mmCIF file of C-alpha atoms and ligand atoms in Angstrom:
data_model
loop_
_atom_site.group_PDB
_atom_site.id
_atom_site.type_symbol
_atom_site.label_atom_id
_atom_site.label_comp_id
_atom_site.label_asym_id
_atom_site.label_seq_id
_atom_site.Cartn_x
_atom_site.Cartn_y
_atom_site.Cartn_z
ATOM 1 C CA UNK A 115 0.000 0.000 0.000
ATOM 2 C CA UNK A 116 1.684 3.169 -1.230
ATOM 3 C CA UNK A 117 0.901 6.794 -0.494
ATOM 4 C CA UNK A 118 -0.654 8.495 -3.496
ATOM 5 C CA UNK A 119 -1.360 11.969 -2.207
ATOM 6 C CA UNK A 120 -1.324 14.174 0.885
ATOM 7 C CA UNK A 121 -3.646 17.168 1.052
ATOM 8 C CA UNK A 122 -4.388 19.580 3.850
ATOM 9 C CA UNK A 123 -7.060 21.946 5.073
ATOM 10 C CA UNK A 124 -7.270 24.428 7.916
ATOM 11 C CA UNK A 125 -10.154 23.795 10.338
ATOM 12 C CA UNK A 126 -11.585 25.533 13.349
ATOM 13 C CA UNK A 127 -14.110 24.630 16.047
ATOM 14 C CA UNK A 128 -15.521 27.255 18.416
ATOM 15 C CA UNK A 129 -15.056 26.634 22.146
ATOM 16 C CA UNK A 130 -17.909 27.070 24.621
ATOM 17 C CA UNK A 131 -15.801 29.380 26.780
ATOM 18 C CA UNK A 132 -12.244 30.711 26.347
ATOM 19 C CA UNK A 133 -9.460 28.435 27.593
ATOM 20 C CA UNK A 134 -6.989 30.398 29.730
ATOM 21 C CA UNK A 135 -3.628 29.241 31.123
ATOM 22 C CA UNK A 136 -0.476 30.977 32.341
ATOM 23 C CA UNK A 137 0.757 30.843 28.732
ATOM 24 C CA UNK A 138 -2.210 31.731 26.508
ATOM 25 C CA UNK A 139 -5.904 32.397 25.905
ATOM 26 C CA UNK A 140 -7.723 30.389 23.226
ATOM 27 C CA UNK A 141 -11.214 30.833 21.738
ATOM 28 C CA UNK A 142 -11.171 28.201 18.997
ATOM 29 C CA UNK A 143 -9.686 24.779 18.449
ATOM 30 C CA UNK A 144 -7.771 25.612 15.271
ATOM 31 C CA UNK A 145 -5.777 22.986 13.475
ATOM 32 C CA UNK A 146 -4.376 21.684 10.230
ATOM 33 C CA UNK A 147 -6.054 18.506 8.991
ATOM 34 C CA UNK A 148 -4.077 16.294 6.631
ATOM 35 C CA UNK A 149 -5.646 13.654 4.423
ATOM 36 C CA UNK A 150 -3.361 10.854 3.309
ATOM 37 C CA UNK A 151 -4.672 8.836 0.359
ATOM 38 C CA UNK A 152 -3.176 5.517 -0.759
ATOM 39 C CA UNK A 153 -3.029 3.846 -4.166
ATOM 40 C CA UNK A 154 -5.733 1.321 -3.169
ATOM 41 C CA UNK A 155 -8.155 4.158 -2.410
ATOM 42 C CA UNK A 156 -7.928 3.932 1.385
ATOM 43 C CA UNK A 157 -7.319 7.143 3.276
ATOM 44 C CA UNK A 158 -6.884 8.533 6.800
ATOM 45 C CA UNK A 159 -6.829 11.885 8.520
ATOM 46 C CA UNK A 160 -4.371 13.438 10.904
ATOM 47 C CA UNK A 161 -4.483 16.754 12.730
ATOM 48 C CA UNK A 162 -2.198 19.229 14.438
ATOM 49 C CA UNK A 163 -3.099 22.434 16.258
ATOM 50 C CA UNK A 164 -0.768 25.419 16.491
ATOM 51 C CA UNK A 165 0.646 25.846 19.953
ATOM 52 C CA UNK A 166 3.362 28.392 19.326
ATOM 53 C CA UNK A 167 3.917 28.976 23.044
ATOM 54 C CA UNK A 168 4.659 25.277 23.532
ATOM 55 C CA UNK A 169 6.011 23.600 20.382
ATOM 56 C CA UNK A 170 6.919 26.814 18.543
ATOM 57 C CA UNK A 171 4.679 25.880 15.605
ATOM 58 C CA UNK A 172 2.014 27.972 13.883
ATOM 59 C CA UNK A 173 -0.683 26.798 11.461
ATOM 60 C CA UNK A 174 1.482 28.229 8.672
ATOM 61 C CA UNK A 175 4.628 26.422 9.799
ATOM 62 C CA UNK A 176 2.729 23.118 10.166
ATOM 63 C CA UNK A 177 1.275 23.531 6.657
ATOM 64 C CA UNK A 178 4.601 24.365 5.105
ATOM 65 C CA UNK A 179 6.320 21.475 6.900
ATOM 66 C CA UNK A 180 3.723 19.035 5.519
ATOM 67 C CA UNK A 181 4.008 20.590 2.041
ATOM 68 C CA UNK A 182 7.785 20.329 2.179
ATOM 69 C CA UNK A 183 7.655 16.666 3.218
ATOM 70 C CA UNK A 184 5.049 15.631 0.660
ATOM 71 C CA UNK A 185 7.375 14.722 -2.214
ATOM 72 C CA UNK A 186 9.577 12.556 0.048
ATOM 73 C CA UNK A 187 6.499 10.630 1.289
ATOM 74 C CA UNK A 188 4.441 10.151 -1.858
ATOM 75 C CA UNK A 189 4.998 6.763 -3.588
ATOM 76 C CA UNK A 190 6.404 5.269 -0.373
ATOM 77 C CA UNK A 191 5.052 2.261 1.493
ATOM 78 C CA UNK A 192 3.511 3.351 4.845
ATOM 79 C CA UNK A 193 6.311 1.825 6.960
ATOM 80 C CA UNK A 194 8.947 3.556 4.834
ATOM 81 C CA UNK A 195 7.064 6.842 4.989
ATOM 82 C CA UNK A 196 7.051 6.633 8.793
ATOM 83 C CA UNK A 197 10.801 6.190 8.779
ATOM 84 C CA UNK A 198 11.357 9.131 6.443
ATOM 85 C CA UNK A 199 8.973 11.275 8.500
ATOM 86 C CA UNK A 200 10.731 10.712 11.798
ATOM 87 C CA UNK A 201 14.176 11.332 10.325
ATOM 88 C CA UNK A 202 13.014 14.635 8.805
ATOM 89 C CA UNK A 203 13.828 17.920 10.447
ATOM 90 C CA UNK A 204 10.503 19.598 11.222
ATOM 91 C CA UNK A 205 8.219 20.487 14.116
ATOM 92 C CA UNK A 206 6.750 17.800 16.363
ATOM 93 C CA UNK A 207 3.105 18.716 15.691
ATOM 94 C CA UNK A 208 3.501 18.525 11.894
ATOM 95 C CA UNK A 209 5.064 15.097 12.407
ATOM 96 C CA UNK A 210 2.239 14.052 14.720
ATOM 97 C CA UNK A 211 -0.437 14.919 12.126
ATOM 98 C CA UNK A 212 1.208 12.719 9.483
ATOM 99 C CA UNK A 213 2.221 9.989 11.930
ATOM 100 C CA UNK A 214 -1.336 9.445 13.164
ATOM 101 C CA UNK A 215 -2.699 9.201 9.616
ATOM 102 C CA UNK A 216 0.046 6.702 8.741
ATOM 103 C CA UNK A 217 -0.755 4.611 11.847
ATOM 104 C CA UNK A 218 -4.423 4.437 10.873
ATOM 105 C CA UNK A 219 -3.382 3.363 7.375
ATOM 106 C CA UNK A 220 -1.086 0.685 8.815
ATOM 107 C CA UNK A 221 -4.092 -0.749 10.654
ATOM 108 C CA UNK A 222 -6.094 -0.673 7.412
ATOM 109 C CA UNK A 223 -3.256 -2.374 5.587
ATOM 110 C CA UNK A 224 -3.295 -5.156 8.180
ATOM 111 C CA UNK A 225 -7.094 -5.293 7.884
ATOM 112 C CA UNK A 226 -7.348 -4.616 11.602
ATOM 113 C CA UNK A 227 -9.714 -2.378 13.522
ATOM 114 C CA UNK A 228 -7.910 0.185 15.680
ATOM 115 C CA UNK A 229 -8.875 -1.883 18.742
ATOM 116 C CA UNK A 230 -7.142 -4.897 17.219
ATOM 117 C CA UNK A 231 -4.192 -2.816 16.065
ATOM 118 C CA UNK A 232 -3.629 -1.410 19.557
ATOM 119 C CA UNK A 233 -4.460 -4.788 21.196
ATOM 120 C CA UNK A 234 -7.152 -3.235 23.387
ATOM 121 C CA UNK A 235 -8.688 -5.879 25.613
ATOM 122 C CA UNK A 236 -10.353 -3.930 28.377
ATOM 123 C CA UNK A 237 -12.921 -1.578 26.891
ATOM 124 C CA UNK A 238 -14.506 -0.486 30.152
ATOM 125 C CA UNK A 239 -15.001 3.267 30.425
ATOM 126 C CA UNK A 240 -12.261 5.726 31.369
ATOM 127 C CA UNK A 241 -12.446 9.161 32.980
ATOM 128 C CA UNK A 242 -10.887 12.308 31.610
ATOM 129 C CA UNK A 243 -10.137 15.316 33.730
ATOM 130 C CA UNK A 244 -11.675 18.659 32.814
ATOM 131 C CA UNK A 245 -9.705 21.881 32.711
ATOM 132 C CA UNK A 246 -10.638 24.804 34.909
ATOM 133 C CA UNK A 247 -9.182 27.919 33.321
ATOM 134 C CA UNK A 248 -7.117 30.511 35.142
ATOM 135 C CA UNK A 249 -9.385 33.280 36.425
ATOM 136 C CA UNK A 250 -10.088 35.194 39.573
ATOM 137 C CA UNK A 251 -10.811 33.039 42.622
ATOM 138 C CA UNK A 252 -14.598 33.198 42.757
ATOM 139 C CA UNK A 253 -14.941 32.438 39.050
ATOM 140 C CA UNK A 254 -12.593 29.445 39.329
ATOM 141 C CA UNK A 255 -14.593 28.096 42.270
ATOM 142 C CA UNK A 256 -17.847 28.526 40.353
ATOM 143 C CA UNK A 257 -16.418 26.841 37.227
ATOM 144 C CA UNK A 258 -15.052 23.989 39.345
ATOM 145 C CA UNK A 259 -18.379 23.515 41.140
ATOM 146 C CA UNK A 260 -20.302 23.565 37.859
ATOM 147 C CA UNK A 261 -17.945 20.955 36.397
ATOM 148 C CA UNK A 262 -18.168 18.783 39.499
ATOM 149 C CA UNK A 263 -21.966 18.986 39.530
ATOM 150 C CA UNK A 264 -21.967 17.966 35.862
ATOM 151 C CA UNK A 265 -20.157 14.757 36.795
ATOM 152 C CA UNK A 266 -16.516 15.750 36.297
ATOM 153 C CA UNK A 267 -14.715 14.419 39.344
ATOM 154 C CA UNK A 268 -11.118 15.039 38.206
ATOM 155 C CA UNK A 269 -10.403 18.740 37.835
ATOM 156 C CA UNK A 270 -7.277 20.144 36.209
ATOM 157 C CA UNK A 271 -6.739 23.556 37.715
ATOM 158 C CA UNK A 272 -4.728 26.063 35.692
ATOM 159 C CA UNK A 273 -2.767 28.430 37.916
ATOM 160 C CA UNK A 274 -0.697 31.467 36.993
ATOM 161 C CA UNK A 275 2.296 33.503 38.089
ATOM 162 C CA UNK A 276 0.604 35.028 41.172
ATOM 163 C CA UNK A 277 1.659 32.561 43.856
ATOM 164 C CA UNK A 278 -0.639 33.986 46.528
ATOM 165 C CA UNK A 279 -3.613 33.583 44.199
ATOM 166 C CA UNK A 280 -2.392 30.055 43.420
ATOM 167 C CA UNK A 281 -2.281 29.093 47.105
ATOM 168 C CA UNK A 282 -5.641 30.691 47.842
ATOM 169 C CA UNK A 283 -7.380 29.021 44.895
ATOM 170 C CA UNK A 284 -5.984 25.627 45.857
ATOM 171 C CA UNK A 285 -7.110 26.007 49.476
ATOM 172 C CA UNK A 286 -10.534 27.205 48.407
ATOM 173 C CA UNK A 287 -11.134 24.355 45.970
ATOM 174 C CA UNK A 288 -9.808 21.812 48.464
ATOM 175 C CA UNK A 289 -12.208 23.124 51.099
ATOM 176 C CA UNK A 290 -15.273 23.463 48.882
ATOM 177 C CA UNK A 291 -14.884 20.348 46.739
ATOM 178 C CA UNK A 292 -13.898 17.585 49.131
ATOM 179 C CA UNK A 293 -14.897 14.809 46.745
ATOM 180 C CA UNK A 294 -13.045 16.122 43.695
ATOM 181 C CA UNK A 295 -9.582 14.993 42.642
ATOM 182 C CA UNK A 296 -7.474 18.116 42.068
ATOM 183 C CA UNK A 297 -4.630 18.220 39.541
ATOM 184 C CA UNK A 298 -2.685 21.463 39.625
ATOM 185 C CA UNK A 299 -0.998 22.790 36.466
ATOM 186 C CA UNK A 300 1.250 25.835 36.751
ATOM 187 C CA UNK A 301 2.401 25.757 33.103
ATOM 188 C CA UNK A 302 5.991 26.803 34.026
ATOM 189 C CA UNK A 303 4.847 30.001 35.747
ATOM 190 C CA UNK A 304 6.841 29.677 38.971
ATOM 191 C CA UNK A 305 10.427 29.852 40.178
ATOM 192 C CA UNK A 306 11.922 27.169 42.421
ATOM 193 C CA UNK A 307 11.361 29.398 45.469
ATOM 194 C CA UNK A 308 7.773 30.152 44.534
ATOM 195 C CA UNK A 309 7.057 26.474 44.019
ATOM 196 C CA UNK A 310 8.420 25.638 47.472
ATOM 197 C CA UNK A 311 6.367 28.508 48.903
ATOM 198 C CA UNK A 312 3.298 27.065 47.156
ATOM 199 C CA UNK A 313 3.921 23.544 48.447
ATOM 200 C CA UNK A 314 4.385 24.920 51.966
ATOM 201 C CA UNK A 315 1.181 26.937 51.649
ATOM 202 C CA UNK A 316 -0.953 24.003 50.535
ATOM 203 C CA UNK A 317 0.454 21.282 52.811
ATOM 204 C CA UNK A 318 -2.958 20.632 54.329
ATOM 205 C CA UNK A 319 -4.655 20.289 50.942
ATOM 206 C CA UNK A 320 -5.234 17.009 49.162
ATOM 207 C CA UNK A 321 -3.974 17.481 45.644
ATOM 208 C CA UNK A 322 -3.220 14.541 43.361
ATOM 209 C CA UNK A 323 -0.285 16.110 41.536
ATOM 210 C CA UNK A 324 1.525 19.308 40.629
ATOM 211 C CA UNK A 325 2.346 19.737 36.955
ATOM 212 C CA UNK A 326 5.326 21.598 35.516
ATOM 213 C CA UNK A 327 5.760 24.365 38.106
ATOM 214 C CA UNK A 328 9.081 25.631 36.690
ATOM 215 C CA UNK A 329 10.422 26.362 33.213
ATOM 216 C CA UNK A 330 10.846 23.409 30.863
ATOM 217 C CA UNK A 331 14.661 23.609 30.871
ATOM 218 C CA UNK A 332 15.025 23.942 34.655
ATOM 219 C CA UNK A 333 15.451 20.233 35.276
ATOM 220 C CA UNK A 334 17.659 20.640 38.349
ATOM 221 C CA UNK A 335 15.018 22.826 39.983
ATOM 222 C CA UNK A 336 12.320 20.325 39.040
ATOM 223 C CA UNK A 337 14.384 17.551 40.570
ATOM 224 C CA UNK A 338 14.814 19.503 43.808
ATOM 225 C CA UNK A 339 11.055 20.095 43.934
ATOM 226 C CA UNK A 340 10.365 16.412 43.301
ATOM 227 C CA UNK A 341 12.691 15.445 46.134
ATOM 228 C CA UNK A 342 11.098 17.853 48.598
ATOM 229 C CA UNK A 343 7.459 17.492 47.608
ATOM 230 C CA UNK A 344 5.025 15.040 49.142
ATOM 231 C CA UNK A 345 2.744 15.779 46.184
ATOM 232 C CA UNK A 346 3.730 13.858 43.016
ATOM 233 C CA UNK A 347 5.367 16.084 40.388
ATOM 234 C CA UNK A 348 4.350 15.727 36.750
ATOM 235 C CA UNK A 349 6.679 16.877 33.952
ATOM 236 C CA UNK A 350 4.874 18.364 30.943
ATOM 237 C CA UNK A 351 6.738 20.997 28.920
ATOM 238 C CA UNK A 352 10.033 19.473 30.161
ATOM 239 C CA UNK A 353 9.373 16.264 28.227
ATOM 240 C CA UNK A 354 8.803 16.306 24.479
ATOM 241 C CA UNK A 355 10.656 13.263 23.181
ATOM 242 C CA UNK A 356 11.521 9.749 24.297
ATOM 243 C CA UNK A 357 15.043 11.010 25.091
ATOM 244 C CA UNK A 358 13.588 13.743 27.319
ATOM 245 C CA UNK A 359 11.465 11.142 29.111
ATOM 246 C CA UNK A 360 14.475 8.915 29.684
ATOM 247 C CA UNK A 361 16.503 11.824 31.020
ATOM 248 C CA UNK A 362 13.801 12.965 33.431
ATOM 249 C CA UNK A 363 13.336 9.417 34.737
ATOM 250 C CA UNK A 364 17.105 8.843 35.038
ATOM 251 C CA UNK A 365 17.585 12.128 36.925
ATOM 252 C CA UNK A 366 14.552 11.590 39.126
ATOM 253 C CA UNK A 367 13.440 15.049 37.999
ATOM 254 C CA UNK A 368 9.740 14.166 38.137
ATOM 255 C CA UNK A 369 7.454 11.390 39.363
ATOM 256 C CA UNK A 370 5.282 11.267 36.266
ATOM 257 C CA UNK A 371 5.337 12.342 32.615
ATOM 258 C CA UNK A 372 2.637 14.043 30.584
ATOM 259 C CA UNK A 373 2.696 12.543 27.082
ATOM 260 C CA UNK A 374 1.126 14.487 24.221
ATOM 261 C CA UNK A 375 1.239 13.528 20.552
ATOM 262 C CA UNK A 376 2.019 17.102 19.565
ATOM 263 C CA UNK A 377 5.154 17.181 21.717
ATOM 264 C CA UNK A 378 6.590 13.750 20.962
ATOM 265 C CA UNK A 379 5.793 13.622 17.228
ATOM 266 C CA UNK A 380 2.841 11.255 17.052
ATOM 267 C CA UNK A 381 1.367 7.908 17.982
ATOM 268 C CA UNK A 382 4.437 5.771 17.224
ATOM 269 C CA UNK A 383 6.610 8.043 19.382
ATOM 270 C CA UNK A 384 4.058 8.203 22.211
ATOM 271 C CA UNK A 385 4.022 4.399 22.200
ATOM 272 C CA UNK A 386 7.796 4.328 22.661
ATOM 273 C CA UNK A 387 7.461 6.508 25.766
ATOM 274 C CA UNK A 388 4.499 4.479 27.064
ATOM 275 C CA UNK A 389 6.387 1.214 26.564
ATOM 276 C CA UNK A 390 9.373 2.694 28.395
ATOM 277 C CA UNK A 391 7.154 3.873 31.255
ATOM 278 C CA UNK A 392 5.584 0.412 31.450
ATOM 279 C CA UNK A 393 9.022 -1.189 31.630
ATOM 280 C CA UNK A 394 10.159 1.246 34.318
ATOM 281 C CA UNK A 395 6.963 0.931 36.330
ATOM 282 C CA UNK A 396 6.201 4.636 35.886
ATOM 283 C CA UNK A 397 2.766 6.129 35.441
ATOM 284 C CA UNK A 398 1.910 8.869 32.977
ATOM 285 C CA UNK A 399 -0.686 11.385 32.079
ATOM 286 C CA UNK A 400 -1.915 11.156 28.508
ATOM 287 C CA UNK A 401 -2.775 14.672 27.472
ATOM 288 C CA UNK A 402 -3.378 16.897 24.505
ATOM 289 C CA UNK A 403 -3.402 20.487 23.408
ATOM 290 C CA UNK A 404 -6.734 22.002 22.369
ATOM 291 C CA UNK A 405 -6.996 19.605 19.448
ATOM 292 C CA UNK A 406 -9.280 18.455 16.688
ATOM 293 C CA UNK A 407 -11.444 15.318 16.894
ATOM 294 C CA UNK A 408 -9.231 12.968 14.851
ATOM 295 C CA UNK A 409 -6.152 13.549 16.958
ATOM 296 C CA UNK A 410 -8.147 13.207 20.190
ATOM 297 C CA UNK A 411 -9.704 10.039 18.796
ATOM 298 C CA UNK A 412 -6.412 8.271 18.172
ATOM 299 C CA UNK A 413 -5.049 9.428 21.536
ATOM 300 C CA UNK A 414 -8.087 7.843 23.189
ATOM 301 C CA UNK A 415 -7.150 4.501 21.630
ATOM 302 C CA UNK A 416 -3.746 4.871 23.314
ATOM 303 C CA UNK A 417 -5.442 5.652 26.631
ATOM 304 C CA UNK A 418 -7.373 2.373 26.431
ATOM 305 C CA UNK A 419 -4.365 0.398 25.174
ATOM 306 C CA UNK A 420 -2.079 1.648 27.955
ATOM 307 C CA UNK A 421 -4.576 1.956 30.794
ATOM 308 C CA UNK A 422 -2.093 0.243 33.165
ATOM 309 C CA UNK A 423 0.435 3.058 32.603
ATOM 310 C CA UNK A 424 -1.872 6.026 32.025
ATOM 311 C CA UNK A 425 -2.959 7.156 35.475
ATOM 312 C CA UNK A 426 -4.615 10.362 34.323
ATOM 313 C CA UNK A 427 -6.286 11.236 31.039
ATOM 314 C CA UNK A 428 -6.332 14.876 30.050
ATOM 315 C CA UNK A 429 -8.356 14.638 26.845
ATOM 316 C CA UNK A 430 -11.116 17.106 27.457
ATOM 317 C CA UNK A 431 -10.954 19.041 24.154
ATOM 318 C CA UNK A 432 -14.279 17.609 22.893
ATOM 319 C CA UNK A 433 -15.942 18.784 26.109
ATOM 320 C CA UNK A 434 -14.729 22.305 25.401
ATOM 321 C CA UNK A 435 -16.172 22.397 21.866
ATOM 322 C CA UNK A 436 -19.499 24.115 21.372
ATOM 323 C CA UNK A 437 -20.828 20.857 19.905
ATOM 324 C CA UNK A 438 -19.606 17.270 20.316
ATOM 325 C CA UNK A 439 -18.034 16.115 17.028
ATOM 326 C CA UNK A 440 -19.176 13.152 14.936
ATOM 327 C CA UNK A 441 -15.663 11.964 14.080
ATOM 328 C CA UNK A 442 -15.036 10.291 17.449
ATOM 329 C CA UNK A 443 -15.302 6.528 17.963
ATOM 330 C CA UNK A 444 -16.105 7.363 21.575
ATOM 331 C CA UNK A 445 -18.913 8.887 23.604
ATOM 332 C CA UNK A 446 -18.288 11.486 26.282
ATOM 333 C CA UNK A 447 -20.887 11.277 29.025
ATOM 334 C CA UNK A 448 -19.610 14.085 31.208
ATOM 335 C CA UNK A 449 -16.057 12.987 31.918
ATOM 336 C CA UNK A 450 -16.782 9.309 31.259
ATOM 337 C CA UNK A 451 -15.431 8.058 27.953
ATOM 338 C CA UNK A 452 -16.633 4.819 26.392
ATOM 339 C CA UNK A 453 -16.570 3.204 22.981
ATOM 340 C CA UNK A 454 -19.543 3.985 20.745
ATOM 341 C CA UNK A 455 -19.697 0.301 19.841
ATOM 342 C CA UNK A 456 -18.645 -2.372 22.318
HETATM 343 MG MG1 MG B 504 0.406 21.051 31.317
#
């Protein structure tokens, strides 16, 4: 099965409410969608959003990377195309869009469903977290309560540079939502000292993890935090690739790793990290950017395939869309995700 053509479009889906973190404010899920067509007529889609603040890529740079790669991929067998793709020098999100389409085509080539391809045995439902955007205290409490009342029990709280606000919000949510599981994401907004001040300030609170408090490249600081913290530390922006994951684990710089297709370069690369985590007995979060439905869909297959390793699922993009998309093989009932067909 050879690749015949690769085309792309730019898509956008309006969000119910703006998504706000320490790094950015987003009103739409905007992404490039690639369509890879093979000589036997089969085809598959892949997607990549622009997250300039994180991967450095824009919609334009993703498009031009795909355009530039096209001639080296067309007329190749899928396996060969994957090899060429991952040797190429381009952004990780552009790679992820093509990689996921290639993986779906590999499954088609083997005449396997994606469940068979990923060897998914246990199809019982999983829970995603839901993101609570960075806002003033009262608004964050209201948003968190609304989410909890709508059945979302795992809340991912986005905090910003103001460490006093961060401590107060955490204490407030801990007090008001005793039954919720709280995941705290600082998106690199704090210094080492501020992080220690935060951890001191919230010692009485029950939080499940603290994600990427310091800058991505401050691994020594992250390690120090991990050593001192009784709350598990999750590395996000610090880990893009398999090599990054191995380094963080070897250093003991974090307790857990947040794997996202857009950072590592796609499904095949995410699987390498997941296999490594499984071997090392480490747990991960499987996350995403604000992404389109096809990329969330394939990530959900990974969540089911690696449910022993994936302790938290941060795949709430479809819940943020104004309307639930048709492209998913899954149903979201609040935060509960199950297969459309068992
Ligand atoms: Mg994060």
